[in-house]
Amino acid sequence: MKTLKTLFLALTLSTTSFTTQAVEPTIIPIQKQVAGYYHHQIGNTQITALLDGTNYLNPSMFKGLSDSEKTEILKKYAAVNDKGIQTSVNAFLINTGNQLLMVDSGAASCFGAHLGSIYNNLKASGYQPTQVNGIFLTHLHPDHVCGISNNGVANYPNATLHIAKTEYDYWMSPNTVKKLPKEKQAGFLGTVEKIKVALTPYEKAKKIKVFSDKSLAFGDVQFKPSFGHTPGHYSFKLKTPEQDVVFIGDIVHSHTLQFDKPETAIEFDIDPKAAVETRLKHFAEYAKNGQLIAAPHLPFPGLGHIYSKDGQSYQWIPVHFKD
């Protein structure tokens, strides 16, 4: 009997000890987003979208719309965000089979740590920076040009830069700042400094080709004037046997506000009237012809089509993921 009591007591103590021990909760760590690249195949040509990062714009930067109009449009697209109006910063690679071309290059460190991923995403996509042999810059704003260099060294040492003469002269001429209102001169000079730092290693290597407004094409890439956002802003059309692709640059910054209301300018436009005229003209053309569009500030990967039912408002139709 004593033995049974002893066993019962031991079992009770053991069970009590087991049930009172704290059970450590299982913590499943949050994972980081995947690398920002997307391959899109057109026949024998591969377009690779590269994400530099996500940016947020103050709604007040968009001109000509009331706050209530902006809110209504943003709600329709489920795009209301306390941080601001979300945009991407994208660049694009073109693999023609015998050339690796690039359109724009991202911001690198010119705007903070939330941008600057294109160089690493390019390598993650399977390419190497040394393979890039041509870079087409739609314009010279820092979020398009800063990514070509790092600390005075060319990120793409085998690449030649292609820049419109009007654009190059606007930013590089010492006379431009004199024509600006005094309150804009400091900001302009700060931007010029970033541009010069980015371009310097290519200037030294004599790898900058400035094309005139009369130029029509470079190989399969056609130059397409799209002035307004900056004086020498260009879009680029890639001709392929299967489909044309237009790299539109900064003719649009929002897939919500500026598609519903394409007459809406943005604060970054140097000539807002011309920028709006360009957007209206090009949107109508692209909606009619169904061309594939590659856009640096539409949601990543920034590839898609422009649709219009009435020729007044437009809709962004992103490409569907294909493996």
mmCIF file of C-alpha atoms in Angstrom:
data_model
loop_
_atom_site.group_PDB
_atom_site.id
_atom_site.type_symbol
_atom_site.label_atom_id
_atom_site.label_comp_id
_atom_site.label_asym_id
_atom_site.label_seq_id
_atom_site.Cartn_x
_atom_site.Cartn_y
_atom_site.Cartn_z
ATOM 1 C CA MET A 1 0.000 0.000 0.000
ATOM 2 C CA LYS A 2 2.830 2.364 0.853
ATOM 3 C CA THR A 3 4.460 1.689 -2.457
ATOM 4 C CA LEU A 4 1.254 2.541 -4.345
ATOM 5 C CA LYS A 5 0.867 5.791 -2.391
ATOM 6 C CA THR A 6 4.473 6.723 -3.130
ATOM 7 C CA LEU A 7 4.007 6.074 -6.838
ATOM 8 C CA PHE A 8 0.755 8.051 -6.909
ATOM 9 C CA LEU A 9 2.382 11.016 -5.153
ATOM 10 C CA ALA A 10 5.364 10.956 -7.508
ATOM 11 C CA LEU A 11 3.103 10.843 -10.548
ATOM 12 C CA THR A 12 0.984 13.720 -9.244
ATOM 13 C CA LEU A 13 4.038 15.899 -8.588
ATOM 14 C CA SER A 14 5.449 15.065 -12.001
ATOM 15 C CA THR A 15 2.176 15.948 -13.757
ATOM 16 C CA THR A 16 1.833 19.173 -11.768
ATOM 17 C CA SER A 17 5.393 20.156 -12.650
ATOM 18 C CA PHE A 18 4.759 19.458 -16.328
ATOM 19 C CA THR A 19 1.536 21.479 -16.536
ATOM 20 C CA THR A 20 2.947 24.520 -14.765
ATOM 21 C CA GLN A 21 5.968 24.909 -17.057
ATOM 22 C CA ALA A 22 5.659 27.897 -19.435
ATOM 23 C CA VAL A 23 5.342 26.895 -23.082
ATOM 24 C CA GLU A 24 7.526 29.042 -25.301
ATOM 25 C CA PRO A 25 5.448 30.543 -28.157
ATOM 26 C CA THR A 26 6.564 29.719 -31.668
ATOM 27 C CA ILE A 27 7.667 32.884 -33.515
ATOM 28 C CA ILE A 28 7.707 32.774 -37.292
ATOM 29 C CA PRO A 29 9.889 35.647 -38.536
ATOM 30 C CA ILE A 30 8.582 38.069 -41.144
ATOM 31 C CA GLN A 31 10.343 37.614 -44.476
ATOM 32 C CA LYS A 32 11.823 40.331 -46.672
ATOM 33 C CA GLN A 33 10.363 41.120 -50.075
ATOM 34 C CA VAL A 34 11.895 39.299 -53.028
ATOM 35 C CA ALA A 35 14.389 41.029 -55.305
ATOM 36 C CA GLY A 36 12.755 43.641 -57.528
ATOM 37 C CA TYR A 37 13.103 42.429 -61.100
ATOM 38 C CA TYR A 38 10.701 41.112 -63.712
ATOM 39 C CA HIS A 39 11.558 39.550 -67.078
ATOM 40 C CA HIS A 40 9.136 40.166 -69.960
ATOM 41 C CA GLN A 41 9.761 38.313 -73.213
ATOM 42 C CA ILE A 42 8.862 39.733 -76.634
ATOM 43 C CA GLY A 43 10.007 37.298 -79.308
ATOM 44 C CA ASN A 44 13.791 37.161 -79.033
ATOM 45 C CA THR A 45 13.965 40.386 -76.997
ATOM 46 C CA GLN A 46 13.838 40.394 -73.222
ATOM 47 C CA ILE A 47 12.737 43.465 -71.268
ATOM 48 C CA THR A 48 13.725 43.374 -67.606
ATOM 49 C CA ALA A 49 12.085 45.816 -65.213
ATOM 50 C CA LEU A 50 14.265 46.783 -62.252
ATOM 51 C CA LEU A 51 12.876 48.310 -59.059
ATOM 52 C CA ASP A 52 14.858 51.066 -57.376
ATOM 53 C CA GLY A 53 12.361 51.381 -54.527
ATOM 54 C CA THR A 54 9.008 52.785 -53.460
ATOM 55 C CA ASN A 55 8.453 56.517 -53.127
ATOM 56 C CA TYR A 56 5.594 58.617 -51.720
ATOM 57 C CA LEU A 57 4.496 61.974 -53.102
ATOM 58 C CA ASN A 58 2.592 64.650 -51.235
ATOM 59 C CA PRO A 59 -0.876 64.972 -52.846
ATOM 60 C CA SER A 60 -0.374 68.758 -52.951
ATOM 61 C CA MET A 61 2.247 68.197 -55.680
ATOM 62 C CA PHE A 62 -0.533 67.347 -58.124
ATOM 63 C CA LYS A 63 -2.038 70.546 -59.491
ATOM 64 C CA GLY A 64 -5.513 71.449 -60.682
ATOM 65 C CA LEU A 65 -7.524 69.040 -58.534
ATOM 66 C CA SER A 66 -9.282 69.764 -55.258
ATOM 67 C CA ASP A 67 -8.533 67.658 -52.192
ATOM 68 C CA SER A 68 -11.948 66.037 -52.421
ATOM 69 C CA GLU A 69 -11.388 65.133 -56.093
ATOM 70 C CA LYS A 70 -8.035 63.571 -55.259
ATOM 71 C CA THR A 71 -9.512 61.579 -52.379
ATOM 72 C CA GLU A 72 -12.390 60.326 -54.524
ATOM 73 C CA ILE A 73 -10.032 59.072 -57.242
ATOM 74 C CA LEU A 74 -7.625 57.480 -54.756
ATOM 75 C CA LYS A 75 -10.478 55.683 -53.000
ATOM 76 C CA LYS A 76 -11.692 54.276 -56.309
ATOM 77 C CA TYR A 77 -8.302 52.644 -56.849
ATOM 78 C CA ALA A 78 -7.878 51.605 -53.188
ATOM 79 C CA ALA A 79 -4.816 53.872 -53.171
ATOM 80 C CA VAL A 80 -5.425 56.007 -50.076
ATOM 81 C CA ASN A 81 -2.205 56.034 -48.076
ATOM 82 C CA ASP A 82 -1.202 58.100 -45.040
ATOM 83 C CA LYS A 83 2.343 58.379 -46.411
ATOM 84 C CA GLY A 84 1.186 60.041 -49.622
ATOM 85 C CA ILE A 85 0.638 58.949 -53.192
ATOM 86 C CA GLN A 86 2.676 55.831 -53.766
ATOM 87 C CA THR A 87 4.923 55.595 -56.809
ATOM 88 C CA SER A 88 7.668 53.288 -57.951
ATOM 89 C CA VAL A 89 11.077 54.222 -59.260
ATOM 90 C CA ASN A 90 11.871 51.796 -62.081
ATOM 91 C CA ALA A 91 14.503 51.334 -64.753
ATOM 92 C CA PHE A 92 14.580 48.865 -67.619
ATOM 93 C CA LEU A 93 17.032 46.573 -69.373
ATOM 94 C CA ILE A 94 16.709 45.587 -73.029
ATOM 95 C CA ASN A 95 18.452 42.370 -74.090
ATOM 96 C CA THR A 96 18.430 42.302 -77.888
ATOM 97 C CA GLY A 97 20.602 39.193 -78.056
ATOM 98 C CA ASN A 98 23.772 41.056 -78.978
ATOM 99 C CA GLN A 99 23.352 44.195 -76.852
ATOM 100 C CA LEU A 100 22.278 44.912 -73.290
ATOM 101 C CA LEU A 101 20.753 48.378 -73.150
ATOM 102 C CA MET A 102 19.359 50.267 -70.177
ATOM 103 C CA VAL A 103 16.723 52.994 -69.950
ATOM 104 C CA ASP A 104 17.259 55.253 -66.908
ATOM 105 C CA SER A 105 19.176 54.114 -63.841
ATOM 106 C CA GLY A 106 17.358 55.044 -60.628
ATOM 107 C CA ALA A 107 18.268 57.376 -57.799
ATOM 108 C CA ALA A 108 21.085 55.481 -56.051
ATOM 109 C CA SER A 109 21.682 57.431 -52.808
ATOM 110 C CA CYS A 110 20.444 60.812 -54.091
ATOM 111 C CA PHE A 111 17.086 60.598 -52.279
ATOM 112 C CA GLY A 112 17.753 58.448 -49.216
ATOM 113 C CA ALA A 113 17.913 54.790 -48.233
ATOM 114 C CA HIS A 114 14.389 53.917 -49.436
ATOM 115 C CA LEU A 115 15.698 54.041 -53.028
ATOM 116 C CA GLY A 116 18.873 52.782 -54.652
ATOM 117 C CA SER A 117 18.253 49.074 -55.328
ATOM 118 C CA ILE A 118 18.576 48.927 -59.118
ATOM 119 C CA TYR A 119 22.264 48.014 -59.197
ATOM 120 C CA ASN A 120 21.749 45.016 -56.895
ATOM 121 C CA ASN A 121 18.468 44.029 -58.558
ATOM 122 C CA LEU A 122 20.204 44.033 -61.937
ATOM 123 C CA LYS A 123 22.689 41.471 -60.628
ATOM 124 C CA ALA A 124 19.917 39.487 -58.958
ATOM 125 C CA SER A 125 18.132 39.319 -62.318
ATOM 126 C CA GLY A 126 21.030 37.353 -63.790
ATOM 127 C CA TYR A 127 22.898 40.130 -65.593
ATOM 128 C CA GLN A 128 26.168 41.878 -64.743
ATOM 129 C CA PRO A 129 26.794 45.642 -64.795
ATOM 130 C CA THR A 130 29.740 45.148 -67.154
ATOM 131 C CA GLN A 131 27.366 43.696 -69.766
ATOM 132 C CA VAL A 132 25.477 46.969 -70.165
ATOM 133 C CA ASN A 133 26.804 48.746 -73.255
ATOM 134 C CA GLY A 134 24.291 51.553 -73.703
ATOM 135 C CA ILE A 135 22.201 53.695 -71.323
ATOM 136 C CA PHE A 136 19.390 55.915 -72.608
ATOM 137 C CA LEU A 137 18.444 58.665 -70.152
ATOM 138 C CA THR A 138 14.938 60.043 -70.668
ATOM 139 C CA HIS A 139 16.053 63.156 -68.784
ATOM 140 C CA LEU A 140 18.578 64.161 -66.137
ATOM 141 C CA HIS A 141 16.540 64.379 -62.934
ATOM 142 C CA PRO A 142 18.528 62.662 -60.149
ATOM 143 C CA ASP A 143 16.091 59.754 -59.772
ATOM 144 C CA HIS A 144 16.979 58.772 -63.345
ATOM 145 C CA VAL A 145 20.678 59.614 -63.561
ATOM 146 C CA CYS A 146 22.238 59.157 -60.105
ATOM 147 C CA GLY A 147 22.254 55.363 -60.462
ATOM 148 C CA ILE A 148 24.878 55.376 -63.197
ATOM 149 C CA SER A 149 27.707 56.084 -60.704
ATOM 150 C CA ASN A 150 28.817 55.481 -57.151
ATOM 151 C CA ASN A 151 31.399 57.627 -55.361
ATOM 152 C CA GLY A 152 32.852 58.895 -58.610
ATOM 153 C CA VAL A 153 33.097 55.444 -60.229
ATOM 154 C CA ALA A 154 30.952 54.338 -63.167
ATOM 155 C CA ASN A 155 28.544 51.548 -62.223
ATOM 156 C CA TYR A 156 28.398 50.529 -65.891
ATOM 157 C CA PRO A 157 31.970 51.025 -67.132
ATOM 158 C CA ASN A 158 31.329 49.619 -70.615
ATOM 159 C CA ALA A 159 28.218 51.706 -71.291
ATOM 160 C CA THR A 160 27.851 54.812 -73.417
ATOM 161 C CA LEU A 161 25.276 57.335 -72.211
ATOM 162 C CA HIS A 162 22.751 58.783 -74.661
ATOM 163 C CA ILE A 163 21.368 62.190 -73.626
ATOM 164 C CA ALA A 164 19.360 64.753 -75.594
ATOM 165 C CA LYS A 165 21.329 67.915 -76.385
ATOM 166 C CA THR A 166 18.497 70.190 -75.186
ATOM 167 C CA GLU A 167 18.436 68.362 -71.865
ATOM 168 C CA TYR A 168 22.201 68.306 -71.460
ATOM 169 C CA ASP A 169 22.539 72.013 -72.254
ATOM 170 C CA TYR A 170 19.711 73.020 -69.905
ATOM 171 C CA TRP A 171 21.343 71.474 -66.846
ATOM 172 C CA MET A 172 25.000 71.999 -67.756
ATOM 173 C CA SER A 173 24.905 75.583 -69.015
ATOM 174 C CA PRO A 174 25.911 78.154 -66.364
ATOM 175 C CA ASN A 175 23.444 80.569 -67.941
ATOM 176 C CA THR A 176 20.310 78.561 -67.085
ATOM 177 C CA VAL A 177 20.272 79.435 -63.396
ATOM 178 C CA LYS A 178 20.429 83.140 -64.207
ATOM 179 C CA LYS A 179 17.057 82.903 -65.968
ATOM 180 C CA LEU A 180 15.300 81.309 -62.988
ATOM 181 C CA PRO A 181 13.462 83.118 -60.181
ATOM 182 C CA LYS A 182 15.718 83.614 -57.184
ATOM 183 C CA GLU A 183 13.658 81.281 -54.992
ATOM 184 C CA LYS A 184 14.334 78.402 -57.414
ATOM 185 C CA GLN A 185 18.029 78.946 -58.006
ATOM 186 C CA ALA A 186 19.360 77.080 -54.960
ATOM 187 C CA GLY A 187 17.249 74.006 -55.705
ATOM 188 C CA PHE A 188 18.340 74.037 -59.332
ATOM 189 C CA LEU A 189 22.031 74.256 -58.417
ATOM 190 C CA GLY A 190 21.635 71.394 -55.930
ATOM 191 C CA THR A 191 20.139 69.239 -58.667
ATOM 192 C CA VAL A 192 22.900 70.209 -61.094
ATOM 193 C CA GLU A 193 25.537 69.152 -58.573
ATOM 194 C CA LYS A 194 24.012 65.661 -58.310
ATOM 195 C CA ILE A 195 23.853 65.372 -62.089
ATOM 196 C CA LYS A 196 27.489 66.414 -62.519
ATOM 197 C CA VAL A 197 28.699 63.917 -59.914
ATOM 198 C CA ALA A 198 26.831 61.129 -61.712
ATOM 199 C CA LEU A 199 28.091 62.073 -65.183
ATOM 200 C CA THR A 200 31.732 62.813 -64.319
ATOM 201 C CA PRO A 201 33.230 59.290 -64.711
ATOM 202 C CA TYR A 202 31.533 58.950 -68.103
ATOM 203 C CA GLU A 203 32.710 62.415 -69.146
ATOM 204 C CA LYS A 204 36.277 61.446 -68.255
ATOM 205 C CA ALA A 205 35.970 58.194 -70.216
ATOM 206 C CA LYS A 206 34.400 60.068 -73.170
ATOM 207 C CA LYS A 207 31.374 57.799 -72.997
ATOM 208 C CA ILE A 208 28.640 60.400 -73.374
ATOM 209 C CA LYS A 209 26.857 60.853 -76.709
ATOM 210 C CA VAL A 210 24.623 63.888 -76.931
ATOM 211 C CA PHE A 211 22.000 63.452 -79.642
ATOM 212 C CA SER A 212 20.355 66.378 -81.379
ATOM 213 C CA ASP A 213 16.618 66.966 -81.615
ATOM 214 C CA LYS A 214 16.912 66.048 -85.292
ATOM 215 C CA SER A 215 18.172 62.555 -84.500
ATOM 216 C CA LEU A 216 15.706 59.799 -85.289
ATOM 217 C CA ALA A 217 17.131 56.554 -83.994
ATOM 218 C CA PHE A 218 20.002 54.531 -82.596
ATOM 219 C CA GLY A 219 19.785 50.989 -83.939
ATOM 220 C CA ASP A 220 16.347 49.645 -83.015
ATOM 221 C CA VAL A 221 15.726 52.500 -80.543
ATOM 222 C CA GLN A 222 13.869 55.557 -81.859
ATOM 223 C CA PHE A 223 14.042 58.909 -80.051
ATOM 224 C CA LYS A 224 10.580 60.301 -79.296
ATOM 225 C CA PRO A 225 10.313 63.946 -78.099
ATOM 226 C CA SER A 226 8.133 64.323 -74.998
ATOM 227 C CA PHE A 227 9.015 67.784 -73.752
ATOM 228 C CA GLY A 228 7.497 69.570 -70.778
ATOM 229 C CA HIS A 229 8.531 67.670 -67.697
ATOM 230 C CA THR A 230 12.005 68.934 -68.568
ATOM 231 C CA PRO A 231 13.027 70.950 -71.645
ATOM 232 C CA GLY A 232 14.839 68.022 -73.281
ATOM 233 C CA HIS A 233 12.767 65.120 -72.007
ATOM 234 C CA TYR A 234 12.647 62.185 -74.439
ATOM 235 C CA SER A 235 10.801 58.913 -74.575
ATOM 236 C CA PHE A 236 12.312 55.970 -76.437
ATOM 237 C CA LYS A 237 10.553 53.507 -78.728
ATOM 238 C CA LEU A 238 12.035 50.046 -79.191
ATOM 239 C CA LYS A 239 11.095 48.472 -82.511
ATOM 240 C CA THR A 240 10.776 44.683 -82.514
ATOM 241 C CA PRO A 241 9.195 42.409 -85.143
ATOM 242 C CA GLU A 242 6.505 41.358 -82.668
ATOM 243 C CA GLN A 243 5.656 44.554 -80.799
ATOM 244 C CA ASP A 244 6.818 48.115 -80.193
ATOM 245 C CA VAL A 245 7.715 49.127 -76.639
ATOM 246 C CA VAL A 246 7.720 52.779 -75.559
ATOM 247 C CA PHE A 247 9.803 53.799 -72.556
ATOM 248 C CA ILE A 248 7.816 56.904 -71.701
ATOM 249 C CA GLY A 249 9.913 58.468 -68.945
ATOM 250 C CA ASP A 250 8.182 61.002 -66.722
ATOM 251 C CA ILE A 251 5.188 61.973 -68.806
ATOM 252 C CA VAL A 252 3.134 60.512 -65.927
ATOM 253 C CA HIS A 253 3.712 60.021 -62.186
ATOM 254 C CA SER A 254 0.440 58.534 -60.947
ATOM 255 C CA HIS A 255 -1.581 55.595 -62.267
ATOM 256 C CA THR A 256 -4.625 57.039 -60.483
ATOM 257 C CA LEU A 257 -4.848 60.851 -60.553
ATOM 258 C CA GLN A 258 -3.163 61.435 -63.908
ATOM 259 C CA PHE A 259 -5.066 58.667 -65.685
ATOM 260 C CA ASP A 260 -8.498 59.753 -64.500
ATOM 261 C CA LYS A 261 -7.526 63.401 -64.953
ATOM 262 C CA PRO A 262 -4.629 63.526 -67.455
ATOM 263 C CA GLU A 263 -4.733 67.338 -67.463
ATOM 264 C CA THR A 264 -3.283 67.224 -63.924
ATOM 265 C CA ALA A 265 0.282 68.575 -63.769
ATOM 266 C CA ILE A 266 2.818 67.761 -61.077
ATOM 267 C CA GLU A 267 5.114 70.124 -59.207
ATOM 268 C CA PHE A 268 8.230 68.592 -60.825
ATOM 269 C CA ASP A 269 7.163 69.698 -64.316
ATOM 270 C CA ILE A 270 9.390 72.539 -65.499
ATOM 271 C CA ASP A 271 6.815 73.536 -68.121
ATOM 272 C CA PRO A 272 3.463 72.268 -66.757
ATOM 273 C CA LYS A 273 1.446 73.354 -69.804
ATOM 274 C CA ALA A 274 3.736 71.536 -72.229
ATOM 275 C CA ALA A 275 3.881 68.493 -69.927
ATOM 276 C CA VAL A 276 0.079 68.219 -69.936
ATOM 277 C CA GLU A 277 -0.070 68.641 -73.714
ATOM 278 C CA THR A 278 2.529 65.883 -74.119
ATOM 279 C CA ARG A 279 0.625 63.518 -71.818
ATOM 280 C CA LEU A 280 -2.700 64.114 -73.587
ATOM 281 C CA LYS A 281 -1.151 63.600 -77.015
ATOM 282 C CA HIS A 282 0.849 60.511 -76.099
ATOM 283 C CA PHE A 283 -1.888 58.869 -74.017
ATOM 284 C CA ALA A 284 -4.282 59.172 -76.967
ATOM 285 C CA GLU A 285 -1.676 57.673 -79.313
ATOM 286 C CA TYR A 286 -0.793 54.779 -77.028
ATOM 287 C CA ALA A 287 -4.422 53.975 -76.256
ATOM 288 C CA LYS A 288 -5.209 53.886 -79.977
ATOM 289 C CA ASN A 289 -2.204 51.788 -81.026
ATOM 290 C CA GLY A 290 -2.128 49.437 -78.041
ATOM 291 C CA GLN A 291 1.621 49.755 -77.603
ATOM 292 C CA LEU A 292 3.392 48.180 -74.653
ATOM 293 C CA ILE A 293 4.437 50.919 -72.234
ATOM 294 C CA ALA A 294 7.390 50.923 -69.822
ATOM 295 C CA ALA A 295 7.034 53.621 -67.179
ATOM 296 C CA PRO A 296 9.515 54.576 -64.441
ATOM 297 C CA HIS A 297 6.884 55.855 -61.983
ATOM 298 C CA LEU A 298 3.947 53.501 -62.401
ATOM 299 C CA PRO A 299 3.557 50.498 -60.066
ATOM 300 C CA PHE A 300 6.364 47.978 -60.486
ATOM 301 C CA PRO A 301 7.114 46.442 -62.925
ATOM 302 C CA GLY A 302 5.759 49.516 -64.735
ATOM 303 C CA LEU A 303 4.896 47.499 -67.842
ATOM 304 C CA GLY A 304 1.421 47.614 -69.315
ATOM 305 C CA HIS A 305 -1.016 49.255 -71.705
ATOM 306 C CA ILE A 306 -3.055 52.451 -71.723
ATOM 307 C CA TYR A 307 -6.785 52.105 -72.326
ATOM 308 C CA SER A 308 -9.452 54.715 -72.943
ATOM 309 C CA LYS A 309 -13.160 54.249 -73.478
ATOM 310 C CA ASP A 310 -14.017 57.858 -74.233
ATOM 311 C CA GLY A 311 -10.726 59.585 -75.132
ATOM 312 C CA GLN A 312 -11.030 61.796 -72.063
ATOM 313 C CA SER A 313 -9.935 59.625 -69.158
ATOM 314 C CA TYR A 314 -7.600 56.669 -69.251
ATOM 315 C CA GLN A 315 -6.841 53.465 -67.409
ATOM 316 C CA TRP A 316 -3.553 51.727 -66.727
ATOM 317 C CA ILE A 317 -3.673 48.002 -67.554
ATOM 318 C CA PRO A 318 -0.581 46.283 -66.110
ATOM 319 C CA VAL A 319 0.906 43.216 -67.772
ATOM 320 C CA HIS A 320 -0.131 39.872 -66.344
ATOM 321 C CA PHE A 321 2.609 37.838 -64.689
ATOM 322 C CA LYS A 322 4.094 35.172 -66.969
ATOM 323 C CA ASP A 323 6.601 32.551 -65.856
#
